[in-house]
PDB file of C-alpha atoms and ligand atoms in Angstrom:
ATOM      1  CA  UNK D   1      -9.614  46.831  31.719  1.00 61.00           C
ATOM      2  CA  UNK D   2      -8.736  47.313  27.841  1.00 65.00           C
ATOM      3  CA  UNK D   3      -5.919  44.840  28.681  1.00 67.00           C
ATOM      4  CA  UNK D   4      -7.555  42.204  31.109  1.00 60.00           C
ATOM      5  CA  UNK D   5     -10.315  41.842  27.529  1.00 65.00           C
ATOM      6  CA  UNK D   6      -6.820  41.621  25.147  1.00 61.00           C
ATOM      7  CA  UNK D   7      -5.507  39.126  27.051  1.00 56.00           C
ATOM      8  CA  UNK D   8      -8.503  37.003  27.457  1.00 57.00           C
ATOM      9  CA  UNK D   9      -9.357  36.677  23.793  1.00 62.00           C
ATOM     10  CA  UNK D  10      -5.923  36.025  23.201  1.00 60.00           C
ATOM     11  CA  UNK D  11      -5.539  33.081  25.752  1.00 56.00           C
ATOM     12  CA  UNK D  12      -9.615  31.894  24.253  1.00 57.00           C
ATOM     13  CA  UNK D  13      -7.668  31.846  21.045  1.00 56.00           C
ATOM     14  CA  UNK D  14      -4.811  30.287  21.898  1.00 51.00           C
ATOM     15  CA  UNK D  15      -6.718  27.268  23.153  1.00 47.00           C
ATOM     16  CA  UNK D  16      -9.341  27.708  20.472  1.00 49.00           C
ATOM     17  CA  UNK D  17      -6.293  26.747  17.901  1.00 47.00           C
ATOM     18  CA  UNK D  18      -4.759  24.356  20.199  1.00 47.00           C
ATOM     19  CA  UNK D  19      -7.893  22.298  20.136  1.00 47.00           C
ATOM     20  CA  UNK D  20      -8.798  22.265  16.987  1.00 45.00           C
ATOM     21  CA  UNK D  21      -5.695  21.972  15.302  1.00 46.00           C
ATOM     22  CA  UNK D  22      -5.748  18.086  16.268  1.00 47.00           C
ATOM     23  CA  UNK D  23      -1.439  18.158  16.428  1.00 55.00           C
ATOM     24  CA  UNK D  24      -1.089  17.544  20.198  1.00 86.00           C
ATOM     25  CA  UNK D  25       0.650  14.689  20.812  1.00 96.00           C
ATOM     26  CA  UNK D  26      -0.841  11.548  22.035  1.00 97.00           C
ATOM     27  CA  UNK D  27      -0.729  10.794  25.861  1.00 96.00           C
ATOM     28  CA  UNK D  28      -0.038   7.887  27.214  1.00 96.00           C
ATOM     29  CA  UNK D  29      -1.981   8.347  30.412  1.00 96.00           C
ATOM     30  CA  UNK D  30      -5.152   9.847  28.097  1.00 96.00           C
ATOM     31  CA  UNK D  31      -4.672   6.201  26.420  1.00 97.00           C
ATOM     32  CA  UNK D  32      -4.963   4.564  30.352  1.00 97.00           C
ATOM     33  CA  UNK D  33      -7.851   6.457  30.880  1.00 97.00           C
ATOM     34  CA  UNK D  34      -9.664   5.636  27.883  1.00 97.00           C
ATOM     35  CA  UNK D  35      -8.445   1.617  28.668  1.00 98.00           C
ATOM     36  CA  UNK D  36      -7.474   1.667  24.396  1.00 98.00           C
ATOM     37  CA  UNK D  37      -5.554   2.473  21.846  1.00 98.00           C
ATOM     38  CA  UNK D  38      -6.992   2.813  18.187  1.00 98.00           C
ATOM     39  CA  UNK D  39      -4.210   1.437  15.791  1.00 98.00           C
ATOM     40  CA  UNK D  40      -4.780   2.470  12.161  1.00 98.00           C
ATOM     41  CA  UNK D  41      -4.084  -0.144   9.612  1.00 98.00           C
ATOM     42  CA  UNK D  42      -4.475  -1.122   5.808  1.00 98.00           C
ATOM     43  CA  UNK D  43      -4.912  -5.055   5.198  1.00 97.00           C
ATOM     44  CA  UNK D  44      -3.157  -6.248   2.120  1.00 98.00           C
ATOM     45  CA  UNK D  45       0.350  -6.002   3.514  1.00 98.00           C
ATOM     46  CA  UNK D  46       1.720  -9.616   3.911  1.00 98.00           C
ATOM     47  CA  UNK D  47       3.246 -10.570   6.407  1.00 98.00           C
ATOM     48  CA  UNK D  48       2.836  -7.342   7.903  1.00 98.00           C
ATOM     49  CA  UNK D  49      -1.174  -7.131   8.206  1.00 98.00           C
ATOM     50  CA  UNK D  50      -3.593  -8.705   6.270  1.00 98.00           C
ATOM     51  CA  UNK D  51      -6.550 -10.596   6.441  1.00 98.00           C
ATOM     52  CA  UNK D  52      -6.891 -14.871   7.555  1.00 97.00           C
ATOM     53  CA  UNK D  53      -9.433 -16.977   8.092  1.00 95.00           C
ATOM     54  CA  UNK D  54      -8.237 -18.157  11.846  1.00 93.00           C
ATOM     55  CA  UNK D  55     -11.375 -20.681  12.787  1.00 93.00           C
ATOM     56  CA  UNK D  56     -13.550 -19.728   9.834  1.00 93.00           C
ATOM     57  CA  UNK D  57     -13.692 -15.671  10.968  1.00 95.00           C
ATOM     58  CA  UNK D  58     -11.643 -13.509   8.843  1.00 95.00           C
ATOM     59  CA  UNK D  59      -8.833 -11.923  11.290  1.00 97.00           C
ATOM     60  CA  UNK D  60      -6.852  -9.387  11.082  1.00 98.00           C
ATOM     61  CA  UNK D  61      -3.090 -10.884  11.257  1.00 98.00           C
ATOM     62  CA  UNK D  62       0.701 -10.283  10.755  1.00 98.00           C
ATOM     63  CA  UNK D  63       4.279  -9.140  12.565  1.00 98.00           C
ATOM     64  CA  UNK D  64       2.642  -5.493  12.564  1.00 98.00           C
ATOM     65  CA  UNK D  65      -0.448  -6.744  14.286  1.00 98.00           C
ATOM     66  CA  UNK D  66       1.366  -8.622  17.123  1.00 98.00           C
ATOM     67  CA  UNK D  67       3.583  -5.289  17.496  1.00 98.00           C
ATOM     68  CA  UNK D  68       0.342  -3.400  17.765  1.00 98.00           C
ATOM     69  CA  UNK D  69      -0.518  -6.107  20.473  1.00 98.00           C
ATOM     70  CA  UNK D  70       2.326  -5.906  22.331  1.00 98.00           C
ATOM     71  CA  UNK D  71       2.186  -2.321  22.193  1.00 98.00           C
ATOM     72  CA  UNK D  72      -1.088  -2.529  24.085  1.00 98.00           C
ATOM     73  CA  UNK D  73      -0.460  -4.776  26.738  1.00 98.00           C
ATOM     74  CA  UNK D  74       2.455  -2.407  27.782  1.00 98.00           C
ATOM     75  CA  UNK D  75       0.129   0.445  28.251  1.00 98.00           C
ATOM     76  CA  UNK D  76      -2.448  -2.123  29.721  1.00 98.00           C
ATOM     77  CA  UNK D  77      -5.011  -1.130  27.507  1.00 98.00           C
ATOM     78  CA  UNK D  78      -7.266  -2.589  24.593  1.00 98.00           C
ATOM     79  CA  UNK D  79      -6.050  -2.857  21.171  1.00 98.00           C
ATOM     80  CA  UNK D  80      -8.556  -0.982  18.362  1.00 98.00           C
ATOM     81  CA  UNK D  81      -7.446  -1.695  14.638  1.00 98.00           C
ATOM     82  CA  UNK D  82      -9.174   0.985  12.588  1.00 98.00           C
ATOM     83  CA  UNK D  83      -8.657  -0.476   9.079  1.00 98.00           C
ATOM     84  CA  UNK D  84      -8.617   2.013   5.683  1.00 98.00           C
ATOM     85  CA  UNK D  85      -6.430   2.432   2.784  1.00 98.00           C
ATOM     86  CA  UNK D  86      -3.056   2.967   2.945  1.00 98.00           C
ATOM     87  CA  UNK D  87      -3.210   6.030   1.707  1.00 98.00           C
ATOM     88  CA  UNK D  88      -5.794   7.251   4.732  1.00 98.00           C
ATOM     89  CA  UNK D  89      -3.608   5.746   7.925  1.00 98.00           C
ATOM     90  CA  UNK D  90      -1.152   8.724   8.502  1.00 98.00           C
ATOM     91  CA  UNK D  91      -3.961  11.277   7.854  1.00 98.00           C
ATOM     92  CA  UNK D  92      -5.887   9.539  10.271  1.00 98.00           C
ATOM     93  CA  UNK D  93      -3.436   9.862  13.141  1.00 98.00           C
ATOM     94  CA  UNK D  94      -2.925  13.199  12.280  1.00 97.00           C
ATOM     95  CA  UNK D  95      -6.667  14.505  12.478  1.00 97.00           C
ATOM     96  CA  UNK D  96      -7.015  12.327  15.918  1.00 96.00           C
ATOM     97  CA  UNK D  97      -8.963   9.368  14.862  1.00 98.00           C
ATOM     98  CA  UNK D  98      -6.120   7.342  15.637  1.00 98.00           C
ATOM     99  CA  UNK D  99      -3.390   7.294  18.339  1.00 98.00           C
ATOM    100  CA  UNK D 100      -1.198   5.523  16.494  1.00 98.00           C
ATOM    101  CA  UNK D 101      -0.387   3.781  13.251  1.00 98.00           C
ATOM    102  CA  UNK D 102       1.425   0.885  12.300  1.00 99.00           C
ATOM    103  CA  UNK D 103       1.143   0.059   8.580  1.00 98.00           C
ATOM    104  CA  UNK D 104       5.106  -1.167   7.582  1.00 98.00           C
ATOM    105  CA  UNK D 105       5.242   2.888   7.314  1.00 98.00           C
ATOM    106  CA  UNK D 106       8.494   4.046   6.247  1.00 98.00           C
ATOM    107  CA  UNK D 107      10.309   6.451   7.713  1.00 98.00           C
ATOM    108  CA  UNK D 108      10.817   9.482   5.469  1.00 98.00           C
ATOM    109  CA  UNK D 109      11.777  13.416   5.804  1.00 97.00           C
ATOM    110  CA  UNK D 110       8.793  14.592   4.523  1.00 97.00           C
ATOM    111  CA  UNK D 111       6.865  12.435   6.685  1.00 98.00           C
ATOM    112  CA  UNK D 112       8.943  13.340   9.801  1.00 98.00           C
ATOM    113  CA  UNK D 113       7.991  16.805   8.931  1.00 98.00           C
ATOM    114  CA  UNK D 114       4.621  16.335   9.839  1.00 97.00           C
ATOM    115  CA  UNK D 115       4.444  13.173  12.378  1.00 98.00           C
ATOM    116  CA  UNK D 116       6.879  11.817  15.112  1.00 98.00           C
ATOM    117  CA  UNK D 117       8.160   8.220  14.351  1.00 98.00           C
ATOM    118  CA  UNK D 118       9.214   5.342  16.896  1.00 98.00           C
ATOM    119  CA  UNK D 119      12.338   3.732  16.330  1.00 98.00           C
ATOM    120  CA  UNK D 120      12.724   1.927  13.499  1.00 98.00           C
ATOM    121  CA  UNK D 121      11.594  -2.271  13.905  1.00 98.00           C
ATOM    122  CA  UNK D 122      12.456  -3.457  10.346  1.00 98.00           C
ATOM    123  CA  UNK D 123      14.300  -2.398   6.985  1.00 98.00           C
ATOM    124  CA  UNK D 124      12.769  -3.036   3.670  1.00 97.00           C
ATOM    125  CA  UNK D 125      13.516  -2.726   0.083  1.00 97.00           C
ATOM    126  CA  UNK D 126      12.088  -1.519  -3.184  1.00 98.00           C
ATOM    127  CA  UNK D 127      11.990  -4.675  -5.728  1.00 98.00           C
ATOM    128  CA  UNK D 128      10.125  -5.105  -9.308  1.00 98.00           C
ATOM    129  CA  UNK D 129       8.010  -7.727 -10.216  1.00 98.00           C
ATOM    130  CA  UNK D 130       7.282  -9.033 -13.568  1.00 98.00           C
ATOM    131  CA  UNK D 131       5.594 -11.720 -15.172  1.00 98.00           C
ATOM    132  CA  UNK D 132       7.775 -14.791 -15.940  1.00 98.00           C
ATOM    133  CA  UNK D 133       7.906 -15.183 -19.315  1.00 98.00           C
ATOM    134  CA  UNK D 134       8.725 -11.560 -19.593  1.00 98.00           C
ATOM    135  CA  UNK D 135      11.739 -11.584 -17.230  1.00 98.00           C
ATOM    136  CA  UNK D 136      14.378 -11.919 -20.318  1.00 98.00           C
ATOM    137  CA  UNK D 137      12.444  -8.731 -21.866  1.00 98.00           C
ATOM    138  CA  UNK D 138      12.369  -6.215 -19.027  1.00 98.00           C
ATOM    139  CA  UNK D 139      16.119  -6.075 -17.764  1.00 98.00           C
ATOM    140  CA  UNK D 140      16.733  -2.748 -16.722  1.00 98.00           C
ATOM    141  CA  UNK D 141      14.523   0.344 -15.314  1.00 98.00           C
ATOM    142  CA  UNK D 142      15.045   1.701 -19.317  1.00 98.00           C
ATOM    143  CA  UNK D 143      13.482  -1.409 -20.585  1.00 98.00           C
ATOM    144  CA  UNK D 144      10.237   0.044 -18.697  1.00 98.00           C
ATOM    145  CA  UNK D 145      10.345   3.364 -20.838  1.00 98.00           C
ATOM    146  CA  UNK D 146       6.666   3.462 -22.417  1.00 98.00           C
ATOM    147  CA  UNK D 147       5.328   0.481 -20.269  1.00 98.00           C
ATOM    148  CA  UNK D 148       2.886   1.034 -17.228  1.00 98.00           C
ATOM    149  CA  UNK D 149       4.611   0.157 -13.988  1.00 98.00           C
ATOM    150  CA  UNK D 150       2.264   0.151 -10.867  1.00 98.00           C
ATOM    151  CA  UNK D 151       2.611   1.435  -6.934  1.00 98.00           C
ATOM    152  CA  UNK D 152       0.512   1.301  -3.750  1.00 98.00           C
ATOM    153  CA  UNK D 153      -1.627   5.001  -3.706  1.00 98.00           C
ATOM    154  CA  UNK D 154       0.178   7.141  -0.959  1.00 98.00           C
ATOM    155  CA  UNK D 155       3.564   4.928  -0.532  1.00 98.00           C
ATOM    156  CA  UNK D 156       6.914   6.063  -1.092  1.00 98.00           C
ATOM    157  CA  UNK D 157       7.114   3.494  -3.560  1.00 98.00           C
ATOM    158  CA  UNK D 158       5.094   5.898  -5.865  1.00 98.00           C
ATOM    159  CA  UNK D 159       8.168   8.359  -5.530  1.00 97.00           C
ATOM    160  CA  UNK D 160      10.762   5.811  -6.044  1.00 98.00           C
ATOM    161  CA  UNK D 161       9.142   4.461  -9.316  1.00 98.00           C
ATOM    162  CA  UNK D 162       8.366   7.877 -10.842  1.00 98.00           C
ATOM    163  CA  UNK D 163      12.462   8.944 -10.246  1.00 98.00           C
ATOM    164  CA  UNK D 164      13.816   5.496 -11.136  1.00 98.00           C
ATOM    165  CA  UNK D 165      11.987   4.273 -13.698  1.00 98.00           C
ATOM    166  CA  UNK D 166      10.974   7.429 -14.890  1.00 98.00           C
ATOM    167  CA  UNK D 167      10.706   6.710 -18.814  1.00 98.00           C
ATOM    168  CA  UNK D 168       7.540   4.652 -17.831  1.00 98.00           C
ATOM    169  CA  UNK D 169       4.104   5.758 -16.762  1.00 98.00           C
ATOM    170  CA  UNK D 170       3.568   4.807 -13.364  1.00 98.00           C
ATOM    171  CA  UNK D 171       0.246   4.366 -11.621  1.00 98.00           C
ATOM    172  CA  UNK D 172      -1.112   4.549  -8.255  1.00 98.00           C
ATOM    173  CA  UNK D 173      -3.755   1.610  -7.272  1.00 98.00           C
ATOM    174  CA  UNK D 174      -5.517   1.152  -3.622  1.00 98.00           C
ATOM    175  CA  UNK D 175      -5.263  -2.481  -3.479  1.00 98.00           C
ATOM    176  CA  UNK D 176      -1.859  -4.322  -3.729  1.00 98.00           C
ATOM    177  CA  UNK D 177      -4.318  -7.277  -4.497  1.00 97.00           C
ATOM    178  CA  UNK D 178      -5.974  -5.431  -7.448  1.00 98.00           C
ATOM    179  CA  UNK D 179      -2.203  -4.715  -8.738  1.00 98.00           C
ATOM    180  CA  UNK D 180      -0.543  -8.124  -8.656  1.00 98.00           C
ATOM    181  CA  UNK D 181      -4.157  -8.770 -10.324  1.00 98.00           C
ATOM    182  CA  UNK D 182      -3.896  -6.358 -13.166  1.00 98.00           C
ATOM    183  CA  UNK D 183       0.324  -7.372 -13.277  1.00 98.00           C
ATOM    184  CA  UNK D 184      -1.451 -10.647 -14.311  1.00 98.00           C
ATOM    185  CA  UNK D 185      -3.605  -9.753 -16.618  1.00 98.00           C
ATOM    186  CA  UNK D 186      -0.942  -7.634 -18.844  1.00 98.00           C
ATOM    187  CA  UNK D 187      -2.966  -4.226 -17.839  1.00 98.00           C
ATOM    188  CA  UNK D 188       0.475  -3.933 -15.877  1.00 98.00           C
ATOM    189  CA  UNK D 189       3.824  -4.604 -16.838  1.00 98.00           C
ATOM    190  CA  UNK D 190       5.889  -4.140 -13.811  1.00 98.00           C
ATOM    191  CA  UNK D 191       4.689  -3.594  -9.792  1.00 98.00           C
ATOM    192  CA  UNK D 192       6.971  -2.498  -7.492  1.00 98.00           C
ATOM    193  CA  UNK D 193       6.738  -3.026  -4.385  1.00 98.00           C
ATOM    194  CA  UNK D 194       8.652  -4.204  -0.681  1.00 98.00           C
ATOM    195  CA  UNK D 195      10.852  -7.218  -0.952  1.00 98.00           C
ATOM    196  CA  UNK D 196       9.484  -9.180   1.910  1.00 97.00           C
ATOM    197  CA  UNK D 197       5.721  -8.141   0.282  1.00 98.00           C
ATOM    198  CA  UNK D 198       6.758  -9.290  -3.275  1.00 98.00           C
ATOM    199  CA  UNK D 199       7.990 -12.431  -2.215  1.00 97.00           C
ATOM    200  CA  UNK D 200       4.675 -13.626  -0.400  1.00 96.00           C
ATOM    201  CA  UNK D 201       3.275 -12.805  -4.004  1.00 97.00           C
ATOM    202  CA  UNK D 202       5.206 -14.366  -6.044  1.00 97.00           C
ATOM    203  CA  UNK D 203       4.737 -17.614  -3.606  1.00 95.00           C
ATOM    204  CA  UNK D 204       1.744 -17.875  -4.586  1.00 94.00           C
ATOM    205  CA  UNK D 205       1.484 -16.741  -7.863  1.00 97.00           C
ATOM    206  CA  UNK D 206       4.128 -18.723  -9.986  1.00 97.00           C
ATOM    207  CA  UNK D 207       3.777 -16.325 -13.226  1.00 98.00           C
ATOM    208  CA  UNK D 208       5.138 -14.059 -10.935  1.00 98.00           C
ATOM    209  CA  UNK D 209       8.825 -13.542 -10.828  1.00 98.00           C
ATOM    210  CA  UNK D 210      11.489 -10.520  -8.838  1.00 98.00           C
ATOM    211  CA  UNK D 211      12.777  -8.905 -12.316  1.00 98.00           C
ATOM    212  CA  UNK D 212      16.780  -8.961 -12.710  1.00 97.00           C
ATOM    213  CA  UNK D 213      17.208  -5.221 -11.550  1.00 97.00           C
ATOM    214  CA  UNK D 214      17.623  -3.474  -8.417  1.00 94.00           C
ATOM    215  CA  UNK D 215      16.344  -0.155  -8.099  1.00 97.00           C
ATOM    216  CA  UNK D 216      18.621   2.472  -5.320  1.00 94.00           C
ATOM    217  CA  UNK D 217      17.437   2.538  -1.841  1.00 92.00           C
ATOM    218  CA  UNK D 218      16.604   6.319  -1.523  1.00 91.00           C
ATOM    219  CA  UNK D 219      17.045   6.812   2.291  1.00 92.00           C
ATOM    220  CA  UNK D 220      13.228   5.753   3.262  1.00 92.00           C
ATOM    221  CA  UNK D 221      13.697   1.379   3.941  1.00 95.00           C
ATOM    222  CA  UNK D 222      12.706   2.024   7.776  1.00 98.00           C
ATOM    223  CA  UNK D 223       9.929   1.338   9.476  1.00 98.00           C
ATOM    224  CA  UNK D 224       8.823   2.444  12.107  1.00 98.00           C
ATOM    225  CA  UNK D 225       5.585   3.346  14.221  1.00 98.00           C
ATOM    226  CA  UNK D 226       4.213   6.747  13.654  1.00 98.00           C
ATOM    227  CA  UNK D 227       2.035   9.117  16.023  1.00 98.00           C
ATOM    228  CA  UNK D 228       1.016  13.130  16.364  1.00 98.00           C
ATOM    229  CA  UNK D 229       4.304  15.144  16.996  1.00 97.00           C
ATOM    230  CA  UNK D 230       4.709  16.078  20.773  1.00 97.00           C
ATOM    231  CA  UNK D 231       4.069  12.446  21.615  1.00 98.00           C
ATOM    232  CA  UNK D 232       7.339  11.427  23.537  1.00 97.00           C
ATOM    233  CA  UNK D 233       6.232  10.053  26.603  1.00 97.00           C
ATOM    234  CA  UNK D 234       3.772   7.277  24.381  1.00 98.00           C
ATOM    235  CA  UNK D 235       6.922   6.851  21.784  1.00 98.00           C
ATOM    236  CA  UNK D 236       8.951   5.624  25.116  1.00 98.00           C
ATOM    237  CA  UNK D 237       6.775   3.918  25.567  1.00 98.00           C
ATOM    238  CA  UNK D 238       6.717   2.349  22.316  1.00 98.00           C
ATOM    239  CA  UNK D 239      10.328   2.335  22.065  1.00 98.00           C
ATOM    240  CA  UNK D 240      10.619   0.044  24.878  1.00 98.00           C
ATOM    241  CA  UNK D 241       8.454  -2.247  23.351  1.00 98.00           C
ATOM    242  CA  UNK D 242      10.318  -2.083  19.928  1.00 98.00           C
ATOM    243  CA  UNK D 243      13.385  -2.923  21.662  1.00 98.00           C
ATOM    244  CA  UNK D 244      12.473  -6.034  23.472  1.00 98.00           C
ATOM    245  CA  UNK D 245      10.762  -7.550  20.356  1.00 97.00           C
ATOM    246  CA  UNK D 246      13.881  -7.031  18.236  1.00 97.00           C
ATOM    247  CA  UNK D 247      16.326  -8.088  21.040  1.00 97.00           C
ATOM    248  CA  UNK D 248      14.234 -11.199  22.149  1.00 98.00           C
ATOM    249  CA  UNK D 249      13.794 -12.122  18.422  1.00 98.00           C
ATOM    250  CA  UNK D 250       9.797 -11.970  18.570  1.00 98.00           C
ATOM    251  CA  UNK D 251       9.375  -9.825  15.666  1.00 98.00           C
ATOM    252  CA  UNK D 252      11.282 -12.333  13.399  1.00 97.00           C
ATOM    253  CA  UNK D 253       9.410 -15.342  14.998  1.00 98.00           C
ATOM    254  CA  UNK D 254       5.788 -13.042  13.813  1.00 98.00           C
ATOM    255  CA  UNK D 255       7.083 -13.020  10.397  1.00 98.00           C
ATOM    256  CA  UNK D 256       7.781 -16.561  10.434  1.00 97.00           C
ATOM    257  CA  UNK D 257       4.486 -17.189  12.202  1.00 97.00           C
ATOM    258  CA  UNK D 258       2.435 -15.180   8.859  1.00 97.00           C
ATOM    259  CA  UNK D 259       3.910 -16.631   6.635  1.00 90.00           C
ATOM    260  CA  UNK D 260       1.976 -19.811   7.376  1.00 91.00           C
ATOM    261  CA  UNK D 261      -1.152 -17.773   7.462  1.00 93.00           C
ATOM    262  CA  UNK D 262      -3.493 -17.739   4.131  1.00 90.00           C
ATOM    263  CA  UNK D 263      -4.361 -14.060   2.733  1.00 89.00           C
ATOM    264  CA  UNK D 264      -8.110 -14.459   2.463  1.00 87.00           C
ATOM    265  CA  UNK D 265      -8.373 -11.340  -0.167  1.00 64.00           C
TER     266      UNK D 265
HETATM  267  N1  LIG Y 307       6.610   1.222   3.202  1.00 61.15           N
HETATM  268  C1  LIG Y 307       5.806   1.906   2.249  1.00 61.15           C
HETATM  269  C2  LIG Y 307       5.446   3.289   2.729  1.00 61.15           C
HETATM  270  O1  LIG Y 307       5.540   3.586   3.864  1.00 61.15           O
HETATM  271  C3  LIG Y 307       4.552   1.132   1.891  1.00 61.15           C
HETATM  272  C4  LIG Y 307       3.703   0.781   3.035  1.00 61.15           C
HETATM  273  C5  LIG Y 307       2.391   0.182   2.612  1.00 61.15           C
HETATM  274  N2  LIG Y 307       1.716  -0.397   3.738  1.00 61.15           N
HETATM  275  C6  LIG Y 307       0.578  -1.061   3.640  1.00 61.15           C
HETATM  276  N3  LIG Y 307       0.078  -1.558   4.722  1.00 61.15           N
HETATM  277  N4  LIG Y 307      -0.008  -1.205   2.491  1.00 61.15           N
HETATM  278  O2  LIG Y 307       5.029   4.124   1.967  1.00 61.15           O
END
């Protein structure tokens, strides 16, 4: 009898932990049932996702967006973009809020630690901006040293800044708008950021220039979709999905296709 009640509150445990510790992975057919999937997204991430005004209502839009669409009319089911800071979209996949998220999220071993990724649908890379007329001055990471270099809060470019231009003081800001805005105004003297993402800022901002210097790729220019570990059936799923939009070219033609879409913030 002792045993039958040792057992019991051992398998009551077991499933108390299970439950509550939110890391199952996501199931496809659990998505089917529940006829969507909630995406989680950030929104000033040209020409990945950001905001438009498509017939006077502010959309969500971008290559990441369409992906996310695809995605859903795979598994049949609705598309729900859940939209937060970039430094909130993996934690919200991890505590179950979201299924997935796609947010040009690289792919990194700390992060692989903790979530399972798709296969990769893009590689980036890690550029500087600068302000024009200081392009001649700032030449070299070392020509930072003692000037205040801003990141995105929560990306790897945080990491990559702090080790490669590490005789500046780098800050962490929420809104990649609110950075190139504070670049601007001299508050900043250096951003860095993705290449493709730089570029759609400096096309419309012509103070705005790529600085003269490359910083080292450090392993993390892949992005990729990322969801609760244990989720393999769903990343197949995903996977397959990945795969035709690369092979047939689609997820080039999205980029093209946001590129002729106005960031509304
Ligand atoms: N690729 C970088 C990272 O994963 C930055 C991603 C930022 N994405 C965004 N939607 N703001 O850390």
């Amino acid at each position: 009898m002792k045993k039958f009640w040792f057992i019991l509150t051992a398998l009551v445990a077991t499933c108390f932990l299970v439950a509550c510790s939110g890391s199952q992975g996501v199931n496809p057919k659990t998505i089917k049932e529940k006829k969507k999937i909630v995406v989680a997204t950030e929104s000033e991430f040209a020409p990945f996702e950001f905001k438009s005004l498509v017939n006077g209502k502010d959309t969500l839009v971008g290559a990441d967006i369409e992906l996310a669409k695809a995605i859903g009319e795979k598994l049949g089911v609705k598309v729900e973009f859940s939209v937060m800071s970039f430094d909130n979209v993996l934690a919200n996949v991890q505590s179950g809020k979201a299924d997935i998220a796609i947010a040009g999220i690289s792919v990194t071993d700390e992060r692989k630690k903790v979530y399972d990724f798709s296969d990769s649908y893009y590689t980036s890379e890690n550029v500087v901006i600068v302000k024009k007329d200081k392009v001649n001055d700032y030449t070299s990471t070392d020509s930072l040293a003692k000037q205040t270099v801003g990141t995105q809060k929560g990306s790897v470019q945080e990491t990559v800044a702090k080790k490669q231009i590490s005789k500046a003081s780098v800050v962490s800001l929420t809104s990649n708008g609110e950075m190139i805005n504070e670049l601007k105004s001299g508050q900043l003297q250096a951003v860095v950021l993705e290449k493709a993402i730089a570029e759609g800022y400096i096309a419309q901002n012509d103070d705005l220039t790529l600085a003269n210097f490359n910083l080292k790729s450090d392993g993390s220019d892949a992005y990729a979709v990322a969801t609760r570990k244990g989720s393999d059936d769903l990343l197949k799923e995903i996977n397959a999905v990945i795969k035709e939009t690369k092979d047939s070219g689609k997820f080039d033609q999205w980029l093209k296709e946001a590129s002729t879409y106005k960031q509304s913030k």
